[in-house]
Structure formats: C-alpha cells, structure tokens
Amino acid sequence: MKYSDLLKTLWVVFAFAAYPIYLKAETSNDTRNKTNIILFIGDGMSIAQWQTGMIMSDTPLNIERMNSVGIMTTNSSTDFNGDGPSHGTAIASGRNTRKGAVGISPDGKPLKSIVEYASENGLATGIVSANTLLEGSIAPFVAHVESRMQTRNIAEAYVKQAPDVFIGGGMSYFQNSGNDRNLLDELKGKGYNIIKGIDGIGNTCDGKLAVFTSESSMPDILHGRGNTFTESVRSAINFLSHSNKVFFLLVGDMFIDRASHACNTELVGLETIDLDRAIGIALDFAEKDGNTLVIVVGGPEASGMVLTDGNMQKHEVIAKWAMHGMIHTGTMIPMFSYGPGSEYLQGIIKNTDLFFHIKKLLFNEYM
C-alpha cells in the first residue's frame, strides 16, 4: 500500500471512530439545553415556619427529598427588613430595590424579569398563585409599577407579558374598569382559553391558558380552599410540559405569611403542609422528567416566629412572635433545590443572586 493510500485509510478510520463521540456530545448538549425550572416562593417563610409544618405533619415533608440547601438574605435596598415586592423584584430581575416597589429600580425604571427574558428567547412561561395573581411577591415577574396596590396595572401587565399559562384568583381585576378595558376580551384576542375554576381545565393544551380560581381573594386552608392550590400547580406543569418547549414556572403562596402575621401557629403548620404538597407534585414531575430543576425559597420572614416548646410525638408546636402584625424581620431564609443545577444553589447568597443562577441555568450559560 502506498503511503498516500495509507493516510487516506487512516483518515477514514479516524473519521468513523470519532463520529459516535461527536454524536454523543451533540446529544449531551441538547439535553443540557432542556432544563425546565419550577420556582416556589413561600411568603414569610424562614426556618421556624418550615419546622412547624414538619412537626405537625404525620409524614415527612417533600422538602426533605431535596438534596441541596442554601441560605438567602431578603433585605431591600432601603430597609434591613424587606417585603414581598422588593424581595420578588430582587429574585425576578437581579436588582435590589426599595420596599413596596414592583419590578422597578429605586429610581423608578422598569427592570426586565426572568419571565420576560424567557419569553423573548422562545421559552414557555407560567405563573400560579395560591391567592390572587396580583400578590406582591409574584407581581414583579410581570409588572413594573410603583406599588403593589396598583392592582389594575398589574392585571394589565399579564395581558402585555402574556405568559403561556397563569392560574390564580382575582378575576374581577381583569374585567371592565373605569377605562373601559375588558382585559378578559383582550386575553381572548391573544389566543387565551379563559376558564373559571380549576375543574374546568381538563386536558386543554391548545393556545394559551388563563384560569381564575376566584373572583377576588381565595380562602385559607381552614375555610374552604381545599385542593385548589395543589391542583393548580399540577395543571400548570401538565400544560407547560406539553408545549415541547423549555419552561419557567413561578409558584407563589402567600398564606403562610398571613398566618404568621396573625400569630396563628396551627394555621402556619397547615398552610406549610399544603404548600409542601404542591412542591411534592413538582418533585414527582422532576424525578420522572430528569431535566427539571425545582427551587423553593421563602419571602422575608413574617413577624419573628420562634418555636419555644412542643411535642414531637403529638405533632404539637408552641410558638411566640417577636413582632406582632404585618411586620417582616431581616432573618435569612432557607432555599431548597432538586434537579440539574442544584449544586449551584448552595451556601449563602443574596436574593438578587438567584436571578442570575436561574438565568444561567435556563439559557445554559454555566456550560
């Protein structure tokens, strides 16, 4: 065999040998690019609230299945004690802002949220609220207003941002107002299926989905909310998982915060258990899917809950409260995560840092 022929033969052999490696690398990269993220924000929750739920529950909580734990600060740019809107803005946009501000900088400029980044890049997006869709901690993911009290403006932001699915209470805010805009009609014009009540969803997968679980606020777990929240999370995940797109889903629960402000230890535990059931639905999906990261964080801790006594065998908790009423403390909060990328969510981080971790994971910027 001539030397030139030998070189040709070796080149062919090398090319065929290398091809499977190249193909494997391509497949691996494709898998890394498909990391969905489900983010839970439990308003007012620090260690005491979670531990109350753990003690009161007859079975281990689902957060105990999560293999990565970190600690997060919640301070706003103006106060040691943050609040729902400033903390939500920090997580949504990566910028610290003043208390009360929704999706804007301290000087009033709009801050692009992770939902907006995701939509602009062709990802599917969703929002689920245990109460209304206008709550302070979730509003910064869609709206840019001075105050959480600008509920109509927040409702209008849902029409403008048009997430693929949103589920929660507060349908009345989307109906006719003084400016003659009927936001429900505008949503229909954007291809939304408008559904009243979680039972009406069925297997709806076409177009976009807006589900209203109530006309105004939802009741707490002791006054008739039932399984509405958990089924809302299940429905949103089912809808987004059939979109054939990478997705980002935000889930907000405000009821632990309210129970803490009311200094109601039993209700804190029951609401924590209900939130944990919703987290379990997301974890079950993530375990089967293999390409979904679930993150659970709190909002600024509510009212300084301290566990002073209890009985583990009887599932009883006795608590005291350092600051009664609608007050938040500056206590750091736990962060739990499970799935691809959870190794980046450990240690102590600022609330603004979580935005950058989520953005990098969604868009594969760690690789």
XYZ file of C-alpha atoms in Angstrom:
367
model
C 0.000 0.000 0.000
C 1.306 3.419 -0.956
C 1.987 5.894 1.822
C -0.728 8.249 0.484
C -3.264 5.401 0.425
C -2.348 4.513 3.992
C -3.007 8.076 5.079
C -6.423 8.034 3.359
C -7.318 4.752 5.078
C -6.264 6.049 8.478
C -8.272 9.225 7.928
C -11.436 7.255 7.110
C -10.965 5.037 10.169
C -10.433 8.077 12.381
C -13.488 9.830 10.979
C -15.779 6.871 11.667
C -14.288 6.348 15.108
C -14.761 9.991 16.034
C -18.329 10.249 14.709
C -20.033 8.480 17.642
C -18.153 10.745 20.067
C -19.358 13.801 18.178
C -22.893 12.469 18.099
C -22.811 11.743 21.812
C -21.567 15.263 22.532
C -24.377 16.705 20.442
C -26.962 14.648 22.307
C -25.478 15.664 25.660
C -25.551 19.365 24.771
C -29.149 19.038 23.604
C -30.118 17.516 26.947
C -28.370 20.286 28.892
C -30.304 22.872 26.923
C -33.622 21.474 28.141
C -33.580 22.331 31.832
C -37.024 23.475 32.985
C -37.217 25.486 36.206
C -40.078 25.498 38.704
C -39.615 28.214 41.335
C -41.707 28.279 44.520
C -41.838 31.399 46.698
C -43.492 30.878 50.091
C -44.122 34.330 51.520
C -42.975 34.929 55.087
C -41.182 31.607 55.459
C -37.997 31.002 57.370
C -36.817 28.008 59.423
C -39.495 28.294 62.136
C -42.375 28.163 59.650
C -40.912 25.151 57.837
C -40.162 23.356 61.092
C -43.732 23.929 62.291
C -45.024 22.143 59.207
C -42.514 19.319 59.655
C -43.575 18.719 63.269
C -47.318 18.960 62.586
C -47.220 16.649 59.560
C -47.903 12.926 60.043
C -45.447 12.117 57.256
C -42.074 13.596 56.174
C -42.376 16.772 54.133
C -41.432 16.733 50.468
C -38.735 19.349 51.025
C -36.829 16.599 52.833
C -36.465 14.952 49.415
C -34.499 17.933 48.129
C -30.768 17.306 48.099
C -29.422 20.854 48.016
C -29.847 23.528 50.699
C -28.719 27.146 50.820
C -29.441 30.309 52.796
C -30.661 33.593 51.329
C -30.791 37.214 52.500
C -34.010 39.207 51.988
C -33.035 42.836 52.689
C -34.318 45.593 50.437
C -32.169 48.479 49.160
C -33.718 50.887 51.657
C -34.544 48.789 54.717
C -32.991 45.997 56.751
C -36.394 44.312 56.680
C -37.549 43.649 53.123
C -41.078 42.912 51.913
C -42.798 40.814 49.262
C -42.499 43.285 46.352
C -38.831 44.195 46.929
C -37.827 40.574 47.510
C -39.838 39.432 44.486
C -38.194 42.123 42.367
C -34.731 41.021 43.502
C -35.401 37.400 42.505
C -37.224 38.327 39.299
C -34.678 40.836 37.969
C -31.418 40.548 39.901
C -31.690 44.113 41.199
C -32.261 45.268 44.749
C -34.938 47.917 45.157
C -36.894 49.842 47.775
C -39.731 48.366 49.805
C -43.078 48.349 48.007
C -41.624 48.686 44.508
C -42.838 46.159 41.929
C -40.410 45.339 39.142
C -38.747 48.757 39.121
C -35.384 50.120 40.264
C -35.106 52.519 43.236
C -35.317 55.422 40.772
C -38.437 54.046 39.084
C -37.021 52.433 35.945
C -38.502 49.109 34.717
C -36.401 46.017 35.422
C -36.678 43.153 32.951
C -37.775 39.981 34.715
C -36.778 36.371 34.141
C -40.269 35.759 32.704
C -39.632 38.445 30.085
C -36.182 37.046 29.275
C -37.656 33.571 28.928
C -40.489 34.709 26.644
C -38.138 36.717 24.423
C -35.990 33.617 23.951
C -38.825 31.304 22.974
C -39.307 29.531 26.301
C -42.728 28.747 27.719
C -43.694 30.594 30.908
C -46.272 30.156 33.634
C -47.434 31.663 36.935
C -49.525 30.059 39.676
C -50.780 31.866 42.768
C -52.358 30.279 45.836
C -54.279 33.536 46.287
C -54.729 36.299 43.699
C -52.496 36.830 40.683
C -51.721 40.331 41.957
C -49.752 39.429 45.100
C -46.662 41.479 45.874
C -44.072 38.713 45.611
C -45.184 37.453 42.172
C -46.245 40.751 40.567
C -42.604 41.804 39.840
C -42.281 38.880 37.418
C -44.797 40.558 35.063
C -45.361 44.168 36.140
C -43.400 47.407 36.578
C -45.284 49.735 38.939
C -44.592 51.922 41.955
C -46.749 49.973 44.385
C -48.356 46.566 44.887
C -51.611 48.487 45.442
C -51.799 49.292 41.709
C -53.727 46.093 41.148
C -55.352 47.104 37.877
C -51.955 47.953 36.368
C -50.625 44.585 37.490
C -53.588 42.853 35.845
C -52.902 44.777 32.624
C -49.301 43.575 32.755
C -50.499 39.976 32.389
C -52.085 40.956 29.080
C -48.922 42.695 27.920
C -46.467 39.989 29.016
C -48.811 37.128 28.025
C -47.307 34.166 29.896
C -48.379 30.861 28.358
C -50.414 29.921 31.418
C -51.451 31.683 34.586
C -53.688 30.357 37.337
C -54.943 32.178 40.420
C -57.657 34.300 41.982
C -58.732 37.852 41.244
C -60.832 37.572 38.079
C -62.683 40.797 38.945
C -59.482 42.810 38.409
C -59.417 41.677 34.768
C -62.974 42.743 33.969
C -64.354 46.145 32.942
C -62.991 49.148 34.789
C -63.296 52.898 34.519
C -61.101 52.998 31.421
C -63.498 50.648 29.561
C -60.849 47.988 29.022
C -62.048 44.435 29.449
C -58.839 42.509 29.937
C -60.616 39.187 29.515
C -61.585 40.159 25.967
C -58.013 41.246 25.291
C -56.723 37.921 26.578
C -59.113 36.075 24.269
C -57.779 38.191 21.404
C -54.304 36.917 22.250
C -55.390 33.303 21.965
C -56.155 32.562 25.601
C -58.644 29.985 26.800
C -60.390 31.721 29.733
C -61.527 29.225 32.358
C -63.347 29.762 35.646
C -62.374 27.223 38.267
C -59.634 24.646 38.300
C -62.046 21.813 37.449
C -62.707 23.293 34.017
C -59.181 22.847 32.679
C -59.413 19.206 31.652
C -56.792 18.384 29.062
C -56.672 21.851 27.478
C -53.331 22.146 25.676
C -54.010 24.431 22.687
C -53.268 28.139 22.681
C -52.662 29.878 25.992
C -54.439 29.357 29.284
C -55.815 31.787 31.892
C -57.541 30.096 34.820
C -59.281 32.123 37.521
C -59.861 30.281 40.776
C -61.943 33.076 42.342
C -63.474 36.470 41.667
C -61.354 38.078 44.382
C -59.265 36.503 47.150
C -59.026 32.816 47.986
C -59.822 31.489 51.494
C -57.180 29.900 53.686
C -56.913 26.138 54.099
C -59.233 26.149 57.168
C -62.009 27.980 55.332
C -62.608 26.053 52.147
C -59.647 26.350 49.786
C -59.409 22.574 49.588
C -57.003 21.230 46.963
C -57.315 24.202 44.613
C -53.698 25.259 45.010
C -52.152 21.833 44.575
C -54.306 21.089 41.532
C -53.408 24.477 40.063
C -49.726 23.545 40.249
C -50.428 20.129 38.731
C -52.413 21.678 35.873
C -49.774 24.306 35.097
C -46.990 21.720 34.962
C -49.098 19.460 32.751
C -49.885 22.338 30.380
C -46.293 23.548 30.113
C -44.826 20.062 29.750
C -46.966 19.525 26.639
C -45.645 22.691 24.995
C -42.496 20.953 23.660
C -40.526 23.930 24.947
C -38.206 24.559 27.855
C -40.330 26.261 30.519
C -40.096 28.501 33.567
C -42.915 28.251 36.112
C -43.315 30.579 39.101
C -45.495 29.418 42.008
C -46.371 31.835 44.808
C -48.033 31.054 48.157
C -48.967 33.929 50.477
C -50.955 32.089 53.128
C -48.082 31.135 55.454
C -47.184 34.818 55.582
C -50.714 35.787 56.572
C -50.941 33.063 59.198
C -47.639 34.261 60.671
C -48.823 37.868 60.786
C -51.931 36.632 62.633
C -49.680 34.694 65.080
C -51.698 31.545 64.324
C -49.305 28.639 64.871
C -51.738 25.917 63.807
C -52.575 27.691 60.559
C -48.868 28.248 59.819
C -48.345 24.497 60.070
C -51.370 23.543 57.972
C -50.542 26.080 55.248
C -46.916 24.907 55.202
C -48.084 21.323 54.718
C -50.351 22.406 51.843
C -47.509 24.271 50.145
C -45.339 21.213 50.603
C -47.954 19.046 48.854
C -47.706 21.339 45.842
C -43.916 21.067 45.976
C -44.298 17.274 46.007
C -46.213 17.427 42.711
C -43.342 19.375 41.149
C -40.749 16.981 42.569
C -42.621 13.946 41.224
C -42.570 15.540 37.774
C -38.886 16.473 38.070
C -37.909 12.940 39.091
C -39.653 11.428 36.076
C -38.584 14.139 33.648
C -34.900 14.257 34.592
C -34.444 17.744 33.098
C -36.329 19.883 35.584
C -34.903 21.906 38.473
C -37.227 22.667 41.401
C -36.293 25.607 43.663
C -38.093 26.535 46.889
C -37.437 29.825 48.708
C -39.284 31.960 51.223
C -40.146 35.613 51.296
C -38.963 37.927 54.087
C -39.719 36.173 57.383
C -43.053 37.197 58.895
C -43.415 38.556 62.439
C -40.426 36.862 64.092
C -41.776 33.372 64.750
C -39.848 31.462 67.437
C -40.547 27.854 68.445
C -40.459 27.801 72.242
C -41.851 24.345 73.018
C -43.758 21.412 71.578
C -44.257 17.664 71.460
C -42.794 15.750 68.523
C -44.827 12.605 69.244
C -48.119 14.513 69.402
C -47.160 16.794 66.451
C -47.639 19.866 68.607
C -45.831 23.200 68.329
C -45.807 26.147 70.719
C -44.561 29.421 69.249
C -44.078 33.033 70.236
C -43.858 36.052 67.968
C -41.290 38.816 68.294
C -43.215 41.351 66.199
C -46.988 41.077 66.018
C -48.859 42.319 62.954
C -47.872 42.984 59.350
C -44.153 43.110 60.084
C -41.221 41.320 58.431
C -37.862 40.566 60.011
C -34.435 40.543 58.390
C -33.816 36.878 59.243
C -32.209 34.873 56.454
C -34.357 32.190 54.840
C -33.646 28.634 53.627
C -33.509 27.693 49.953
C -34.105 24.121 48.813
C -33.452 22.739 45.332
C -33.599 19.458 43.452
C -32.542 18.574 39.925
C -29.909 19.570 37.367
C -28.027 22.668 38.505
C -28.976 22.337 42.168
C -25.274 22.192 43.013
C -25.056 25.902 42.165
C -27.681 26.781 44.774
C -25.786 26.113 47.980
C -24.152 28.259 50.623
C -25.181 31.816 51.490
C -26.443 34.008 48.642
C -28.227 37.319 48.224
C -31.784 37.276 46.884
C -30.515 39.075 43.775
C -28.088 36.212 43.102
C -30.906 33.727 42.498
C -31.954 35.600 39.351
C -28.516 35.133 37.803
C -28.400 31.444 38.714
C -31.831 30.875 37.146
C -30.914 32.841 34.024
C -27.682 30.903 33.549
C -29.413 27.575 34.052
C -32.297 28.376 31.715
C -30.015 29.547 28.935
C -27.200 27.051 29.531
C -24.675 29.764 30.427
C -22.915 27.587 33.004
C -21.748 25.166 30.313
